[in-house]
PDB file of N, CA and C in Angstrom:
ATOM      1  N   MET X  26      92.291  63.819  77.829  1.00 58.00           N
ATOM      2  CA  MET X  26      91.836  65.071  77.238  1.00 58.00           C
ATOM      3  C   MET X  26      90.355  65.188  77.484  1.00 58.00           C
ATOM      4  N   GLN X  27      89.928  66.301  78.002  1.00 57.00           N
ATOM      5  CA  GLN X  27      88.504  66.567  78.182  1.00 57.00           C
ATOM      6  C   GLN X  27      88.150  67.844  77.442  1.00 57.00           C
ATOM      7  N   LEU X  28      87.175  67.750  76.561  1.00 60.00           N
ATOM      8  CA  LEU X  28      86.676  68.911  75.828  1.00 60.00           C
ATOM      9  C   LEU X  28      85.338  69.278  76.443  1.00 60.00           C
ATOM     10  N   VAL X  29      85.204  70.488  76.947  1.00 57.00           N
ATOM     11  CA  VAL X  29      84.032  70.878  77.729  1.00 57.00           C
ATOM     12  C   VAL X  29      83.270  71.999  77.038  1.00 57.00           C
ATOM     13  N   ARG X  30      81.975  71.843  77.020  1.00 54.00           N
ATOM     14  CA  ARG X  30      81.083  72.919  76.574  1.00 54.00           C
ATOM     15  C   ARG X  30      79.976  73.025  77.613  1.00 54.00           C
ATOM     16  N   PRO X  31      80.171  73.843  78.629  1.00 51.00           N
ATOM     17  CA  PRO X  31      79.233  73.882  79.750  1.00 51.00           C
ATOM     18  C   PRO X  31      77.820  74.284  79.352  1.00 51.00           C
ATOM     19  N   GLY X  32      76.845  73.520  79.863  1.00 49.00           N
ATOM     20  CA  GLY X  32      75.448  73.895  79.778  1.00 49.00           C
ATOM     21  C   GLY X  32      74.841  73.958  78.394  1.00 49.00           C
ATOM     22  N   GLU X  33      75.426  73.344  77.416  1.00 52.00           N
ATOM     23  CA  GLU X  33      74.916  73.443  76.053  1.00 52.00           C
ATOM     24  C   GLU X  33      74.115  72.209  75.678  1.00 52.00           C
ATOM     25  N   GLU X  34      72.812  72.326  75.683  1.00 53.00           N
ATOM     26  CA  GLU X  34      71.946  71.216  75.282  1.00 53.00           C
ATOM     27  C   GLU X  34      72.201  70.793  73.844  1.00 53.00           C
ATOM     28  N   ARG X  35      72.474  71.761  72.972  1.00 52.00           N
ATOM     29  CA  ARG X  35      72.670  71.426  71.559  1.00 52.00           C
ATOM     30  C   ARG X  35      73.922  70.587  71.328  1.00 52.00           C
ATOM     31  N   SER X  36      74.782  70.475  72.328  1.00 48.00           N
ATOM     32  CA  SER X  36      76.007  69.700  72.188  1.00 48.00           C
ATOM     33  C   SER X  36      75.764  68.196  72.206  1.00 48.00           C
ATOM     34  N   ARG X  37      74.587  67.768  72.589  1.00 50.00           N
ATOM     35  CA  ARG X  37      74.339  66.341  72.749  1.00 50.00           C
ATOM     36  C   ARG X  37      74.638  65.516  71.510  1.00 50.00           C
ATOM     37  N   ALA X  38      74.353  66.040  70.339  1.00 50.00           N
ATOM     38  CA  ALA X  38      74.526  65.256  69.120  1.00 50.00           C
ATOM     39  C   ALA X  38      75.853  65.529  68.432  1.00 50.00           C
ATOM     40  N   VAL X  39      76.757  66.205  69.104  1.00 65.00           N
ATOM     41  CA  VAL X  39      78.017  66.609  68.490  1.00 65.00           C
ATOM     42  C   VAL X  39      79.110  65.605  68.819  1.00 65.00           C
ATOM     43  N   ALA X  40      79.992  65.375  67.871  1.00 71.00           N
ATOM     44  CA  ALA X  40      81.218  64.635  68.134  1.00 71.00           C
ATOM     45  C   ALA X  40      82.379  65.592  67.913  1.00 71.00           C
ATOM     46  N   ARG X  41      83.358  65.541  68.779  1.00 79.00           N
ATOM     47  CA  ARG X  41      84.542  66.386  68.615  1.00 79.00           C
ATOM     48  C   ARG X  41      85.669  65.518  68.070  1.00 79.00           C
ATOM     49  N   ARG X  42      86.414  66.089  67.122  1.00 85.00           N
ATOM     50  CA  ARG X  42      87.513  65.380  66.491  1.00 85.00           C
ATOM     51  C   ARG X  42      88.816  66.103  66.785  1.00 85.00           C
ATOM     52  N   LEU X  43      89.885  65.330  66.922  1.00 89.00           N
ATOM     53  CA  LEU X  43      91.192  65.926  67.070  1.00 89.00           C
ATOM     54  C   LEU X  43      92.245  64.994  66.507  1.00 89.00           C
ATOM     55  N   ASP X  44      93.373  65.568  66.133  1.00 90.00           N
ATOM     56  CA  ASP X  44      94.502  64.781  65.645  1.00 90.00           C
ATOM     57  C   ASP X  44      95.796  65.493  65.974  1.00 90.00           C
ATOM     58  N   LEU X  45      96.898  64.732  65.915  1.00 92.00           N
ATOM     59  CA  LEU X  45      98.204  65.352  66.077  1.00 92.00           C
ATOM     60  C   LEU X  45      98.363  66.396  64.990  1.00 92.00           C
ATOM     61  N   THR X  46      98.815  67.576  65.346  1.00 92.00           N
ATOM     62  CA  THR X  46      98.861  68.703  64.424  1.00 92.00           C
ATOM     63  C   THR X  46      99.610  68.374  63.135  1.00 92.00           C
ATOM     64  N   ASP X  47     100.667  67.599  63.210  1.00 90.00           N
ATOM     65  CA  ASP X  47     101.465  67.288  62.020  1.00 90.00           C
ATOM     66  C   ASP X  47     101.105  65.955  61.374  1.00 90.00           C
ATOM     67  N   ASP X  48     100.017  65.317  61.816  1.00 90.00           N
ATOM     68  CA  ASP X  48      99.681  63.986  61.292  1.00 90.00           C
ATOM     69  C   ASP X  48      98.175  63.758  61.362  1.00 90.00           C
ATOM     70  N   ASP X  49      97.457  64.147  60.304  1.00 81.00           N
ATOM     71  CA  ASP X  49      95.999  63.991  60.347  1.00 81.00           C
ATOM     72  C   ASP X  49      95.540  62.549  60.189  1.00 81.00           C
ATOM     73  N   THR X  50      96.455  61.612  59.997  1.00 89.00           N
ATOM     74  CA  THR X  50      96.058  60.196  59.973  1.00 89.00           C
ATOM     75  C   THR X  50      95.753  59.691  61.379  1.00 89.00           C
ATOM     76  N   THR X  51      96.079  60.492  62.392  1.00 89.00           N
ATOM     77  CA  THR X  51      95.807  60.092  63.780  1.00 89.00           C
ATOM     78  C   THR X  51      94.464  60.608  64.277  1.00 89.00           C
ATOM     79  N   ARG X  52      93.649  61.178  63.397  1.00 89.00           N
ATOM     80  CA  ARG X  52      92.383  61.792  63.830  1.00 89.00           C
ATOM     81  C   ARG X  52      91.510  60.777  64.564  1.00 89.00           C
ATOM     82  N   THR X  53      90.993  61.221  65.688  1.00 89.00           N
ATOM     83  CA  THR X  53      90.078  60.417  66.483  1.00 89.00           C
ATOM     84  C   THR X  53      88.918  61.313  66.905  1.00 89.00           C
ATOM     85  N   HIS X  54      87.879  60.724  67.452  1.00 84.00           N
ATOM     86  CA  HIS X  54      86.742  61.535  67.866  1.00 84.00           C
ATOM     87  C   HIS X  54      86.049  60.889  69.055  1.00 84.00           C
ATOM     88  N   ALA X  55      85.228  61.679  69.703  1.00 85.00           N
ATOM     89  CA  ALA X  55      84.409  61.189  70.814  1.00 85.00           C
ATOM     90  C   ALA X  55      83.108  61.970  70.823  1.00 85.00           C
ATOM     91  N   ALA X  56      82.050  61.280  71.198  1.00 83.00           N
ATOM     92  CA  ALA X  56      80.743  61.932  71.294  1.00 83.00           C
ATOM     93  C   ALA X  56      80.698  62.830  72.528  1.00 83.00           C
ATOM     94  N   VAL X  57      80.010  63.937  72.382  1.00 83.00           N
ATOM     95  CA  VAL X  57      79.777  64.830  73.515  1.00 83.00           C
ATOM     96  C   VAL X  57      78.603  64.262  74.312  1.00 83.00           C
ATOM     97  N   ARG X  58      78.799  64.095  75.590  1.00 84.00           N
ATOM     98  CA  ARG X  58      77.771  63.500  76.451  1.00 84.00           C
ATOM     99  C   ARG X  58      77.544  64.384  77.676  1.00 84.00           C
ATOM    100  N   PRO X  59      76.326  64.347  78.210  1.00 85.00           N
ATOM    101  CA  PRO X  59      76.085  65.110  79.439  1.00 85.00           C
ATOM    102  C   PRO X  59      76.776  64.436  80.628  1.00 85.00           C
ATOM    103  N   ARG X  60      77.371  65.240  81.469  1.00 85.00           N
ATOM    104  CA  ARG X  60      77.975  64.769  82.722  1.00 85.00           C
ATOM    105  C   ARG X  60      77.203  65.454  83.836  1.00 85.00           C
ATOM    106  N   HIS X  61      76.521  64.647  84.629  1.00 88.00           N
ATOM    107  CA  HIS X  61      75.674  65.178  85.695  1.00 88.00           C
ATOM    108  C   HIS X  61      76.495  65.322  86.972  1.00 88.00           C
ATOM    109  N   LEU X  62      76.675  66.552  87.389  1.00 88.00           N
ATOM    110  CA  LEU X  62      77.444  66.871  88.579  1.00 88.00           C
ATOM    111  C   LEU X  62      76.503  67.443  89.629  1.00 88.00           C
ATOM    112  N   THR X  63      76.976  67.575  90.830  1.00 93.00           N
ATOM    113  CA  THR X  63      76.151  68.125  91.889  1.00 93.00           C
ATOM    114  C   THR X  63      75.710  69.540  91.525  1.00 93.00           C
ATOM    115  N   GLY X  64      74.414  69.716  91.331  1.00 91.00           N
ATOM    116  CA  GLY X  64      73.863  71.037  91.080  1.00 91.00           C
ATOM    117  C   GLY X  64      73.852  71.498  89.635  1.00 91.00           C
ATOM    118  N   HIS X  65      74.497  70.786  88.729  1.00 86.00           N
ATOM    119  CA  HIS X  65      74.470  71.203  87.321  1.00 86.00           C
ATOM    120  C   HIS X  65      74.909  70.059  86.396  1.00 86.00           C
ATOM    121  N   THR X  66      74.682  70.278  85.130  1.00 84.00           N
ATOM    122  CA  THR X  66      75.099  69.331  84.095  1.00 84.00           C
ATOM    123  C   THR X  66      76.021  70.051  83.131  1.00 84.00           C
ATOM    124  N   THR X  67      77.090  69.389  82.736  1.00 82.00           N
ATOM    125  CA  THR X  67      77.988  69.921  81.718  1.00 82.00           C
ATOM    126  C   THR X  67      78.065  68.903  80.582  1.00 82.00           C
ATOM    127  N   HIS X  68      78.328  69.366  79.388  1.00 81.00           N
ATOM    128  CA  HIS X  68      78.452  68.480  78.231  1.00 81.00           C
ATOM    129  C   HIS X  68      79.909  68.444  77.809  1.00 81.00           C
ATOM    130  N   CYS X  69      80.469  67.244  77.702  1.00 82.00           N
ATOM    131  CA  CYS X  69      81.872  67.155  77.333  1.00 82.00           C
ATOM    132  C   CYS X  69      82.171  65.829  76.644  1.00 82.00           C
ATOM    133  N   ALA X  70      83.315  65.816  75.986  1.00 83.00           N
ATOM    134  CA  ALA X  70      83.854  64.608  75.371  1.00 83.00           C
ATOM    135  C   ALA X  70      85.157  64.291  76.083  1.00 83.00           C
ATOM    136  N   VAL X  71      85.326  63.049  76.490  1.00 84.00           N
ATOM    137  CA  VAL X  71      86.560  62.621  77.129  1.00 84.00           C
ATOM    138  C   VAL X  71      87.259  61.681  76.162  1.00 84.00           C
ATOM    139  N   ILE X  72      88.493  62.008  75.806  1.00 85.00           N
ATOM    140  CA  ILE X  72      89.251  61.215  74.848  1.00 85.00           C
ATOM    141  C   ILE X  72      90.519  60.746  75.549  1.00 85.00           C
ATOM    142  N   SER X  73      90.648  59.430  75.707  1.00 82.00           N
ATOM    143  CA  SER X  73      91.775  58.880  76.450  1.00 82.00           C
ATOM    144  C   SER X  73      92.037  57.459  75.978  1.00 82.00           C
ATOM    145  N   PRO X  74      93.250  57.029  75.955  1.00 84.00           N
ATOM    146  CA  PRO X  74      94.485  57.772  76.157  1.00 84.00           C
ATOM    147  C   PRO X  74      94.918  58.460  74.865  1.00 84.00           C
ATOM    148  N   LEU X  75      95.735  59.493  75.010  1.00 86.00           N
ATOM    149  CA  LEU X  75      96.329  60.183  73.868  1.00 86.00           C
ATOM    150  C   LEU X  75      97.823  60.323  74.119  1.00 86.00           C
ATOM    151  N   PRO X  76      98.638  60.076  73.092  1.00 89.00           N
ATOM    152  CA  PRO X  76     100.072  60.307  73.265  1.00 89.00           C
ATOM    153  C   PRO X  76     100.364  61.801  73.399  1.00 89.00           C
ATOM    154  N   GLU X  77     101.483  62.118  74.024  1.00 92.00           N
ATOM    155  CA  GLU X  77     101.909  63.511  74.141  1.00 92.00           C
ATOM    156  C   GLU X  77     102.045  64.135  72.762  1.00 92.00           C
ATOM    157  N   GLY X  78     101.788  65.437  72.687  1.00 93.00           N
ATOM    158  CA  GLY X  78     101.995  66.147  71.438  1.00 93.00           C
ATOM    159  C   GLY X  78     101.082  67.338  71.300  1.00 93.00           C
ATOM    160  N   ASP X  79     101.253  68.033  70.192  1.00 94.00           N
ATOM    161  CA  ASP X  79     100.394  69.163  69.843  1.00 94.00           C
ATOM    162  C   ASP X  79      99.259  68.650  68.972  1.00 94.00           C
ATOM    163  N   TYR X  80      98.022  69.040  69.311  1.00 92.00           N
ATOM    164  CA  TYR X  80      96.830  68.545  68.638  1.00 92.00           C
ATOM    165  C   TYR X  80      96.022  69.680  68.028  1.00 92.00           C
ATOM    166  N   THR X  81      95.372  69.369  66.922  1.00 91.00           N
ATOM    167  CA  THR X  81      94.383  70.258  66.335  1.00 91.00           C
ATOM    168  C   THR X  81      93.012  69.727  66.718  1.00 91.00           C
ATOM    169  N   ILE X  82      92.148  70.603  67.222  1.00 89.00           N
ATOM    170  CA  ILE X  82      90.760  70.262  67.527  1.00 89.00           C
ATOM    171  C   ILE X  82      89.928  70.828  66.382  1.00 89.00           C
ATOM    172  N   TRP X  83      89.083  69.994  65.794  1.00 87.00           N
ATOM    173  CA  TRP X  83      88.337  70.368  64.593  1.00 87.00           C
ATOM    174  C   TRP X  83      86.913  70.756  64.928  1.00 87.00           C
ATOM    175  N   ARG X  84      86.458  71.889  64.377  1.00 82.00           N
ATOM    176  CA  ARG X  84      85.061  72.324  64.518  1.00 82.00           C
ATOM    177  C   ARG X  84      84.178  71.486  63.599  1.00 82.00           C
ATOM    178  N   THR X  85      84.620  71.299  62.364  1.00 83.00           N
ATOM    179  CA  THR X  85      83.976  70.425  61.377  1.00 83.00           C
ATOM    180  C   THR X  85      85.097  69.604  60.752  1.00 83.00           C
ATOM    181  N   PRO X  86      84.775  68.591  59.956  1.00 84.00           N
ATOM    182  CA  PRO X  86      85.842  67.788  59.349  1.00 84.00           C
ATOM    183  C   PRO X  86      86.848  68.589  58.528  1.00 84.00           C
ATOM    184  N   ASP X  87      86.457  69.767  58.042  1.00 88.00           N
ATOM    185  CA  ASP X  87      87.349  70.581  57.207  1.00 88.00           C
ATOM    186  C   ASP X  87      87.777  71.897  57.837  1.00 88.00           C
ATOM    187  N   SER X  88      87.281  72.202  59.032  1.00 89.00           N
ATOM    188  CA  SER X  88      87.566  73.503  59.652  1.00 89.00           C
ATOM    189  C   SER X  88      88.180  73.318  61.035  1.00 89.00           C
ATOM    190  N   PRO X  89      89.477  73.636  61.169  1.00 90.00           N
ATOM    191  CA  PRO X  89      90.085  73.541  62.497  1.00 90.00           C
ATOM    192  C   PRO X  89      89.511  74.602  63.432  1.00 90.00           C
ATOM    193  N   ASP X  90      89.421  74.251  64.704  1.00 87.00           N
ATOM    194  CA  ASP X  90      88.909  75.170  65.712  1.00 87.00           C
ATOM    195  C   ASP X  90      90.061  75.813  66.474  1.00 87.00           C
ATOM    196  N   THR X  91      90.944  74.982  67.021  1.00 89.00           N
ATOM    197  CA  THR X  91      92.048  75.475  67.848  1.00 89.00           C
ATOM    198  C   THR X  91      93.095  74.386  67.970  1.00 89.00           C
ATOM    199  N   THR X  92      94.144  74.676  68.691  1.00 91.00           N
ATOM    200  CA  THR X  92      95.166  73.675  68.995  1.00 91.00           C
ATOM    201  C   THR X  92      95.351  73.598  70.500  1.00 91.00           C
ATOM    202  N   CYS X  93      95.920  72.490  70.955  1.00 90.00           N
ATOM    203  CA  CYS X  93      96.248  72.324  72.367  1.00 90.00           C
ATOM    204  C   CYS X  93      97.439  71.381  72.472  1.00 90.00           C
ATOM    205  N   THR X  94      98.054  71.364  73.620  1.00 93.00           N
ATOM    206  CA  THR X  94      99.198  70.493  73.865  1.00 93.00           C
ATOM    207  C   THR X  94      98.843  69.479  74.944  1.00 93.00           C
ATOM    208  N   ILE X  95      99.099  68.204  74.647  1.00 91.00           N
ATOM    209  CA  ILE X  95      98.891  67.117  75.602  1.00 91.00           C
ATOM    210  C   ILE X  95     100.253  66.783  76.200  1.00 91.00           C
ATOM    211  N   ARG X  96     100.344  66.775  77.523  1.00 91.00           N
ATOM    212  CA  ARG X  96     101.581  66.405  78.215  1.00 91.00           C
ATOM    213  C   ARG X  96     101.332  65.121  78.999  1.00 91.00           C
ATOM    214  N   GLY X  97     102.297  64.239  78.983  1.00 88.00           N
ATOM    215  CA  GLY X  97     102.172  62.961  79.682  1.00 88.00           C
ATOM    216  C   GLY X  97     101.917  63.129  81.162  1.00 88.00           C
ATOM    217  N   GLY X  98     101.006  62.315  81.687  1.00 86.00           N
ATOM    218  CA  GLY X  98     100.717  62.328  83.113  1.00 86.00           C
ATOM    219  C   GLY X  98      99.881  63.504  83.583  1.00 86.00           C
ATOM    220  N   GLU X  99      99.332  64.297  82.646  1.00 86.00           N
ATOM    221  CA  GLU X  99      98.525  65.453  83.015  1.00 86.00           C
ATOM    222  C   GLU X  99      97.149  65.374  82.370  1.00 86.00           C
ATOM    223  N   VAL X 100      96.186  66.051  82.962  1.00 85.00           N
ATOM    224  CA  VAL X 100      94.864  66.199  82.383  1.00 85.00           C
ATOM    225  C   VAL X 100      94.866  67.505  81.587  1.00 85.00           C
ATOM    226  N   THR X 101      94.405  67.441  80.357  1.00 86.00           N
ATOM    227  CA  THR X 101      94.288  68.641  79.530  1.00 86.00           C
ATOM    228  C   THR X 101      92.815  68.906  79.311  1.00 86.00           C
ATOM    229  N   GLU X 102      92.399  70.142  79.511  1.00 83.00           N
ATOM    230  CA  GLU X 102      91.004  70.506  79.360  1.00 83.00           C
ATOM    231  C   GLU X 102      90.913  71.706  78.433  1.00 83.00           C
ATOM    232  N   HIS X 103      89.986  71.651  77.503  1.00 81.00           N
ATOM    233  CA  HIS X 103      89.764  72.764  76.576  1.00 81.00           C
ATOM    234  C   HIS X 103      88.289  73.121  76.599  1.00 81.00           C
ATOM    235  N   HIS X 104      87.982  74.389  76.803  1.00 79.00           N
ATOM    236  CA  HIS X 104      86.603  74.873  76.765  1.00 79.00           C
ATOM    237  C   HIS X 104      86.378  75.511  75.417  1.00 79.00           C
ATOM    238  N   TRP X 105      85.340  75.093  74.706  1.00 71.00           N
ATOM    239  CA  TRP X 105      85.061  75.683  73.395  1.00 71.00           C
ATOM    240  C   TRP X 105      83.728  76.357  73.392  1.00 71.00           C
ATOM    241  N   SER X 106      83.564  77.288  72.450  1.00 64.00           N
ATOM    242  CA  SER X 106      82.321  78.048  72.380  1.00 64.00           C
ATOM    243  C   SER X 106      81.552  77.681  71.132  1.00 64.00           C
TER     244      SER X 106
END
């Protein structure tokens, strides 16, 4: 799972959290870090491995942002604002 926020300097100190939609005991998180690519930098969190399922991505510990589906053997990417 890759959570991307392109070009956002303020993202450096952010951690993104997610959990299986029906089981918040599985909540995990990753720090947002700059990824330096040819010609630009993007800020993202890479969370791996994750079991298949529907996930809630949290904006804050108490406020859900969105949901996404993780499928086995695939890369899932979510762009947030």
